[in-house]
Every structure is written in C-alpha cells, then in structure tokens.
PDB file of C-alpha atoms in Angstrom:
ATOM      1  CA  GLN A  28      94.368 123.178  97.366  1.00 60.00           C
ATOM      2  CA  VAL A  29      90.936 124.087  98.755  1.00 60.00           C
ATOM      3  CA  GLU A  30      89.300 122.073  95.982  1.00 78.00           C
ATOM      4  CA  GLU A  31      91.518 119.079  96.777  1.00 84.00           C
ATOM      5  CA  VAL A  32      90.510 119.225 100.438  1.00 89.00           C
ATOM      6  CA  VAL A  33      86.815 119.318  99.520  1.00 91.00           C
ATOM      7  CA  ILE A  34      87.173 116.330  97.195  1.00 93.00           C
ATOM      8  CA  CYS A  35      89.067 114.332  99.796  1.00 95.00           C
ATOM      9  CA  GLU A  36      86.551 115.155 102.519  1.00 96.00           C
ATOM     10  CA  GLN A  37      83.603 114.252 100.291  1.00 96.00           C
ATOM     11  CA  THR A  38      85.236 110.938  99.443  1.00 97.00           C
ATOM     12  CA  VAL A  39      85.983 110.155 103.092  1.00 97.00           C
ATOM     13  CA  ASP A  40      82.392 111.063 104.004  1.00 97.00           C
ATOM     14  CA  ALA A  41      81.124 108.587 101.396  1.00 97.00           C
ATOM     15  CA  LEU A  42      83.536 105.861 102.503  1.00 98.00           C
ATOM     16  CA  CYS A  43      82.714 106.311 106.183  1.00 98.00           C
ATOM     17  CA  THR A  44      78.979 106.142 105.440  1.00 97.00           C
ATOM     18  CA  TRP A  45      79.484 102.656 104.021  1.00 98.00           C
ATOM     19  CA  LEU A  46      81.830 101.542 106.791  1.00 98.00           C
ATOM     20  CA  GLU A  47      79.552 102.858 109.536  1.00 98.00           C
ATOM     21  CA  ALA A  48      76.628 100.960 108.002  1.00 97.00           C
ATOM     22  CA  ASP A  49      78.624  97.720 107.945  1.00 98.00           C
ATOM     23  CA  PRO A  50      78.725  95.935 111.339  1.00 98.00           C
ATOM     24  CA  ASN A  51      82.123  94.497 110.446  1.00 98.00           C
ATOM     25  CA  TYR A  52      83.793  97.900 110.712  1.00 98.00           C
ATOM     26  CA  ASP A  53      84.284 100.731 113.162  1.00 97.00           C
ATOM     27  CA  PRO A  54      85.907 103.545 111.156  1.00 98.00           C
ATOM     28  CA  VAL A  55      87.863 106.295 112.890  1.00 97.00           C
ATOM     29  CA  ARG A  56      88.749 109.585 111.247  1.00 97.00           C
ATOM     30  CA  THR A  57      92.242 110.725 112.115  1.00 96.00           C
ATOM     31  CA  ARG A  58      91.294 114.173 110.851  1.00 93.00           C
ATOM     32  CA  GLN A  59      87.839 115.739 110.998  1.00 93.00           C
ATOM     33  CA  ASN A  60      86.552 117.813 108.083  1.00 93.00           C
ATOM     34  CA  GLY A  61      88.037 121.293 108.261  1.00 91.00           C
ATOM     35  CA  GLU A  62      90.851 120.334 110.628  1.00 91.00           C
ATOM     36  CA  ASP A  63      94.508 120.931 109.851  1.00 90.00           C
ATOM     37  CA  LEU A  64      96.391 118.248 111.767  1.00 93.00           C
ATOM     38  CA  SER A  65      99.995 117.106 111.611  1.00 96.00           C
ATOM     39  CA  ILE A  66     100.894 113.612 110.494  1.00 97.00           C
ATOM     40  CA  ALA A  67     102.073 112.882 114.037  1.00 97.00           C
ATOM     41  CA  ASP A  68      98.636 113.807 115.433  1.00 97.00           C
ATOM     42  CA  ARG A  69      96.867 111.641 112.863  1.00 97.00           C
ATOM     43  CA  VAL A  70      99.151 108.701 113.587  1.00 97.00           C
ATOM     44  CA  LYS A  71      98.572 109.155 117.324  1.00 97.00           C
ATOM     45  CA  THR A  72      94.812 108.900 116.789  1.00 97.00           C
ATOM     46  CA  ALA A  73      95.224 105.767 114.665  1.00 97.00           C
ATOM     47  CA  ASP A  74      97.472 104.184 117.287  1.00 97.00           C
ATOM     48  CA  GLU A  75      95.110 105.066 120.140  1.00 97.00           C
ATOM     49  CA  HIS A  76      92.270 103.284 118.332  1.00 97.00           C
ATOM     50  CA  ARG A  77      94.463 100.311 117.389  1.00 97.00           C
ATOM     51  CA  ALA A  78      93.787 100.844 113.700  1.00 98.00           C
ATOM     52  CA  SER A  79      94.044  97.790 111.450  1.00 98.00           C
ATOM     53  CA  LEU A  80      94.499  99.886 108.295  1.00 98.00           C
ATOM     54  CA  LEU A  81      95.119 103.583 107.677  1.00 98.00           C
ATOM     55  CA  LEU A  82      94.153 105.281 104.407  1.00 98.00           C
ATOM     56  CA  SER A  83      95.114 108.830 103.497  1.00 97.00           C
ATOM     57  CA  ILE A  84      93.127 110.130 100.506  1.00 97.00           C
ATOM     58  CA  HIS A  85      94.442 112.868  98.213  1.00 96.00           C
ATOM     59  CA  ALA A  86      94.027 114.270  94.698  1.00 95.00           C
ATOM     60  CA  ASN A  87      96.771 115.018  92.190  1.00 93.00           C
ATOM     61  CA  TYR A  88      97.355 118.130  90.088  1.00 92.00           C
ATOM     62  CA  ASP A  89      99.713 118.718  87.174  1.00 91.00           C
ATOM     63  CA  GLY A  90      99.967 122.386  86.269  1.00 83.00           C
ATOM     64  CA  SER A  91     102.214 121.712  83.263  1.00 83.00           C
ATOM     65  CA  THR A  92      99.704 119.652  81.290  1.00 81.00           C
ATOM     66  CA  ARG A  93      96.117 118.470  81.329  1.00 79.00           C
ATOM     67  CA  GLN A  94      97.151 115.092  79.974  1.00 87.00           C
ATOM     68  CA  SER A  95      98.287 113.574  83.283  1.00 94.00           C
ATOM     69  CA  HIS A  96      95.573 111.279  84.539  1.00 95.00           C
ATOM     70  CA  GLY A  97      94.781 108.174  86.534  1.00 97.00           C
ATOM     71  CA  PHE A  98      94.870 106.570  89.960  1.00 98.00           C
ATOM     72  CA  GLU A  99      97.922 105.634  91.973  1.00 98.00           C
ATOM     73  CA  CYS A 100      98.536 104.669  95.565  1.00 98.00           C
ATOM     74  CA  PHE A 101     101.587 104.423  97.764  1.00 98.00           C
ATOM     75  CA  PRO A 102     101.882 101.718 100.436  1.00 98.00           C
ATOM     76  CA  THR A 103     104.482 101.471 103.166  1.00 98.00           C
ATOM     77  CA  PRO A 104     107.725 100.718 101.281  1.00 98.00           C
ATOM     78  CA  PRO A 105     109.778  97.504 101.324  1.00 98.00           C
ATOM     79  CA  GLY A 106     111.859  96.771 104.399  1.00 97.00           C
ATOM     80  CA  ARG A 107     109.349  98.185 106.892  1.00 98.00           C
ATOM     81  CA  ILE A 108     107.343  96.086 109.351  1.00 97.00           C
ATOM     82  CA  TYR A 109     103.989  96.632 107.645  1.00 98.00           C
ATOM     83  CA  ALA A 110     105.234  96.633 104.048  1.00 98.00           C
ATOM     84  CA  GLY A 111     103.656  93.320 103.060  1.00 98.00           C
ATOM     85  CA  GLU A 112     100.167  94.040 104.370  1.00 98.00           C
ATOM     86  CA  SER A 113     100.323  97.617 103.084  1.00 98.00           C
ATOM     87  CA  MET A 114     101.140  96.282  99.630  1.00 98.00           C
ATOM     88  CA  ARG A 115      98.218  93.865  99.774  1.00 98.00           C
ATOM     89  CA  ALA A 116      95.858  96.689 100.745  1.00 98.00           C
ATOM     90  CA  ALA A 117      97.225  98.865  97.939  1.00 98.00           C
ATOM     91  CA  GLN A 118      96.693  96.078  95.424  1.00 98.00           C
ATOM     92  CA  CYS A 119      93.089  95.693  96.589  1.00 98.00           C
ATOM     93  CA  LEU A 120      92.532  99.438  96.171  1.00 98.00           C
ATOM     94  CA  ALA A 121      94.154  99.686  92.743  1.00 98.00           C
ATOM     95  CA  GLY A 122      92.413  96.539  91.521  1.00 98.00           C
ATOM     96  CA  ALA A 123      89.028  97.827  92.634  1.00 98.00           C
ATOM     97  CA  MET A 124      89.612 101.162  90.921  1.00 98.00           C
ATOM     98  CA  GLU A 125      90.676  99.476  87.701  1.00 98.00           C
ATOM     99  CA  GLN A 126      87.596  97.255  87.797  1.00 98.00           C
ATOM    100  CA  ALA A 127      85.481 100.386  88.261  1.00 97.00           C
ATOM    101  CA  GLY A 128      86.942 101.812  85.049  1.00 97.00           C
ATOM    102  CA  HIS A 129      89.650 104.139  86.365  1.00 97.00           C
ATOM    103  CA  ARG A 130      93.008 104.322  84.617  1.00 96.00           C
ATOM    104  CA  LEU A 131      96.013 103.189  86.653  1.00 98.00           C
ATOM    105  CA  ARG A 132      99.354 104.961  86.667  1.00 96.00           C
ATOM    106  CA  GLY A 133     102.539 102.964  86.417  1.00 92.00           C
ATOM    107  CA  GLY A 134     102.450  99.212  85.991  1.00 92.00           C
ATOM    108  CA  ASN A 135      99.487  98.465  88.235  1.00 96.00           C
ATOM    109  CA  GLY A 136      98.580 101.661  90.085  1.00 98.00           C
ATOM    110  CA  VAL A 137     100.817 100.831  93.055  1.00 98.00           C
ATOM    111  CA  ARG A 138     104.063 102.764  93.481  1.00 98.00           C
ATOM    112  CA  PHE A 139     106.612 103.721  96.099  1.00 98.00           C
ATOM    113  CA  ALA A 140     107.716 107.283  96.863  1.00 97.00           C
ATOM    114  CA  TYR A 141     111.035 108.233  98.467  1.00 98.00           C
ATOM    115  CA  TYR A 142     112.478 111.555  99.529  1.00 96.00           C
ATOM    116  CA  SER A 143     116.141 112.552  99.411  1.00 93.00           C
ATOM    117  CA  GLY A 144     116.105 116.010 100.914  1.00 89.00           C
ATOM    118  CA  LYS A 145     113.375 117.818  98.979  1.00 87.00           C
ATOM    119  CA  ARG A 146     113.757 115.620  95.915  1.00 94.00           C
ATOM    120  CA  LYS A 147     111.011 113.029  95.503  1.00 95.00           C
ATOM    121  CA  ARG A 148     111.587 109.812  93.602  1.00 96.00           C
ATOM    122  CA  ILE A 149     108.712 107.579  92.504  1.00 97.00           C
ATOM    123  CA  VAL A 150     109.317 103.968  91.476  1.00 97.00           C
ATOM    124  CA  ASP A 151     106.984 101.217  90.364  1.00 97.00           C
ATOM    125  CA  SER A 152     105.916  98.536  92.819  1.00 96.00           C
ATOM    126  CA  THR A 153     108.077  96.022  90.959  1.00 96.00           C
ATOM    127  CA  ASP A 154     111.107  97.873  92.375  1.00 96.00           C
ATOM    128  CA  THR A 155     111.282  96.158  95.760  1.00 96.00           C
ATOM    129  CA  LYS A 156     114.772  97.364  96.693  1.00 97.00           C
ATOM    130  CA  VAL A 157     114.948  98.312 100.366  1.00 97.00           C
ATOM    131  CA  ARG A 158     115.937 101.963 100.637  1.00 97.00           C
ATOM    132  CA  GLN A 159     116.878 104.083 103.621  1.00 95.00           C
ATOM    133  CA  ASP A 160     115.269 107.190 102.120  1.00 97.00           C
ATOM    134  CA  LYS A 161     111.959 107.940 103.814  1.00 97.00           C
ATOM    135  CA  SER A 162     108.580 107.794 102.083  1.00 97.00           C
ATOM    136  CA  PHE A 163     105.488 109.817 102.972  1.00 97.00           C
ATOM    137  CA  GLY A 164     105.246 110.211 106.727  1.00 97.00           C
ATOM    138  CA  ILE A 165     101.671 108.933 106.760  1.00 98.00           C
ATOM    139  CA  VAL A 166     102.837 105.509 105.497  1.00 98.00           C
ATOM    140  CA  GLU A 167     106.099 105.426 107.460  1.00 97.00           C
ATOM    141  CA  GLN A 168     104.904 106.329 110.953  1.00 97.00           C
ATOM    142  CA  PRO A 169     101.702 104.343 111.740  1.00 97.00           C
ATOM    143  CA  HIS A 170     101.857 101.090 113.670  1.00 97.00           C
ATOM    144  CA  CYS A 171      99.591  99.397 111.127  1.00 98.00           C
ATOM    145  CA  PRO A 172      99.422  98.909 107.349  1.00 98.00           C
ATOM    146  CA  ALA A 173      98.985 102.253 105.589  1.00 98.00           C
ATOM    147  CA  VAL A 174      98.344 103.479 102.046  1.00 98.00           C
ATOM    148  CA  LEU A 175      98.382 106.997 100.620  1.00 98.00           C
ATOM    149  CA  ILE A 176      95.883 107.339  97.768  1.00 98.00           C
ATOM    150  CA  GLU A 177      96.060 109.778  94.839  1.00 98.00           C
ATOM    151  CA  GLN A 178      92.489 109.508  93.601  1.00 97.00           C
ATOM    152  CA  CYS A 179      92.637 111.478  90.353  1.00 96.00           C
ATOM    153  CA  PHE A 180      94.120 114.520  88.631  1.00 95.00           C
ATOM    154  CA  LEU A 181      92.115 117.678  89.205  1.00 94.00           C
ATOM    155  CA  SER A 182      93.901 119.153  86.180  1.00 94.00           C
ATOM    156  CA  ASN A 183      92.358 116.512  83.899  1.00 95.00           C
ATOM    157  CA  GLY A 184      88.727 117.081  82.942  1.00 94.00           C
ATOM    158  CA  SER A 185      87.833 113.414  82.562  1.00 96.00           C
ATOM    159  CA  ASP A 186      89.508 112.446  85.832  1.00 96.00           C
ATOM    160  CA  TYR A 187      87.727 115.239  87.666  1.00 95.00           C
ATOM    161  CA  GLU A 188      84.312 114.448  86.217  1.00 95.00           C
ATOM    162  CA  ASN A 189      84.545 110.727  86.977  1.00 96.00           C
ATOM    163  CA  TRP A 190      86.387 110.800  90.299  1.00 97.00           C
ATOM    164  CA  GLY A 191      86.527 114.371  91.658  1.00 95.00           C
ATOM    165  CA  SER A 192      82.993 115.659  91.169  1.00 95.00           C
ATOM    166  CA  PRO A 193      80.458 115.101  93.982  1.00 95.00           C
ATOM    167  CA  ALA A 194      79.148 112.029  92.148  1.00 96.00           C
ATOM    168  CA  GLY A 195      82.706 110.886  91.496  1.00 97.00           C
ATOM    169  CA  CYS A 196      83.572 111.159  95.195  1.00 97.00           C
ATOM    170  CA  GLN A 197      80.533 109.058  96.075  1.00 97.00           C
ATOM    171  CA  ARG A 198      81.637 106.510  93.506  1.00 97.00           C
ATOM    172  CA  ALA A 199      85.200 106.443  94.822  1.00 98.00           C
ATOM    173  CA  GLY A 200      83.965 106.003  98.388  1.00 98.00           C
ATOM    174  CA  ARG A 201      82.047 102.905  97.356  1.00 98.00           C
ATOM    175  CA  VAL A 202      85.042 101.500  95.464  1.00 98.00           C
ATOM    176  CA  TYR A 203      87.336 102.012  98.459  1.00 98.00           C
ATOM    177  CA  TYR A 204      84.763 100.351 100.694  1.00 98.00           C
ATOM    178  CA  GLU A 205      84.676  97.301  98.429  1.00 98.00           C
ATOM    179  CA  ALA A 206      88.492  97.226  98.387  1.00 98.00           C
ATOM    180  CA  ILE A 207      88.573  97.308 102.191  1.00 98.00           C
ATOM    181  CA  CYS A 208      86.095  94.424 102.276  1.00 98.00           C
ATOM    182  CA  ALA A 209      88.318  92.472  99.878  1.00 98.00           C
ATOM    183  CA  TYR A 210      91.355  93.190 102.051  1.00 98.00           C
ATOM    184  CA  PHE A 211      89.682  92.007 105.259  1.00 98.00           C
ATOM    185  CA  GLY A 212      87.718  89.193 103.607  1.00 98.00           C
ATOM    186  CA  THR A 213      84.191  90.429 104.324  1.00 98.00           C
ATOM    187  CA  GLN A 214      81.116  90.666 102.109  1.00 98.00           C
ATOM    188  CA  PRO A 215      80.247  94.241 101.051  1.00 98.00           C
ATOM    189  CA  LEU A 216      76.797  95.607 101.737  1.00 97.00           C
ATOM    190  CA  ALA A 217      74.404  95.775  98.800  1.00 94.00           C
ATOM    191  CA  GLN A 218      74.987  98.616  96.367  1.00 83.00           C
ATOM    192  CA  ALA A 219      71.930 100.629  97.446  1.00 67.00           C
ATOM    193  CA  GLN A 220      73.377 103.725  99.124  1.00 55.00           C
ATOM    194  CA  PRO A 221      72.794 103.828 102.893  1.00 53.00           C
ATOM    195  CA  GLN A 222      71.750 107.124 104.433  1.00 52.00           C
ATOM    196  CA  ALA A 223      74.522 109.058 106.154  1.00 52.00           C
ATOM    197  CA  GLY A 224      74.502 108.625 109.900  1.00 48.00           C
ATOM    198  CA  THR A 225      72.351 105.483 109.913  1.00 44.00           C
ATOM    199  CA  ALA A 226      73.249 101.852 110.319  1.00 42.00           C
ATOM    200  CA  ALA A 227      72.108  99.054 108.040  1.00 37.00           C
TER     201      ALA A 227
END
C-alpha cells in the first residue's frame, strides 16, 4: 500500500506540473502528499473550488497472479447527474493511455463498479443499466464529473516498469494532462517537460 501511495503521488505531481504550467488550468489537490483524508473531505475541497473535473488516481495489485495487467478507469455510473460528462472524461483518459501504448482492461478501458454490501461487481461500460447499488464514493459524491483511475498493476513487472516506476509516473502524468486537454478542448503544451513549480 505504501508503494501504491508513492506511485499515485508521483503521478499527481507530474500531472499538476503540467496543469500549473498551462494558463488554461488551475489545478487543486483534494489531498496533499502524505495526507490521509476521507472521501467526504476530498469532495468538500473539490466543491469549495468549484471543480470542473475530479480525478482520483490509484494502482492495482493482484496477489493471486502476475498476469493481471492494464489500465482501467471508473466514471460516475449511469443514472447520476454527471454520468455523461464523467463517461466522456473516462473515454479521453482511456483513449490517451491506449495511444501511449498501455493495455486496456475490458472492452475499452472504461468500466463501472458497484457495491452490494462488501461485494464489488465490475461491468463493462457497454452495460448502461441504471443500478441503485453505489459505486466508489469518490465518483458518487462530487458535484462535478469524476473518474477513478487504476493506472497499472504493481504485481505485473511490465506494468510497473512502464507506468509505476518514477519514469512511468512522469509518463502517465503527461498522458493524463493530454487527456484533460482533449476533454476541455484546449491545446496541450509542447512535450518538453516544464520545471516543477514554474509557469510556462
């Protein structure tokens, strides 16, 4: 779990460096590095800043096999207010990752997750049935489009090397930045990496 947190924080650092350098964006972290905040606290921060899109970045792990691999993301499910825009953001993210060479899980890397008690059910994005079962809190509670990202499998060597290593996190941050630009219809900054804490 510590390794997952480090990977997620490194990826968010890389993404925020790009967003902060781009005058079109004003990124807000709902959780600072090292903090342990509830979903409710993170949603409150997003709401206070009138967020237009909320991303929650994670890494997968499969202790039963090293064969599980790939990228998947989970938008706000069908039947919710922000389902349509969340789906569009998820498609931008999955499409950008596929174009960057990552393998997608499921049909197109976009899936829905539902909980019945402690039992989790994952369905492909083609299953648009409206269900009463709740999804991840981070995509159910915000008052804006939201997507939970599972960046890679830490239990898979190739996934980790390409998307979980320090270089992989930098790469993922750039891909997410380009996906955000596609979602909002802006032109990404040139590929040359900006310096952290500076504006372009």
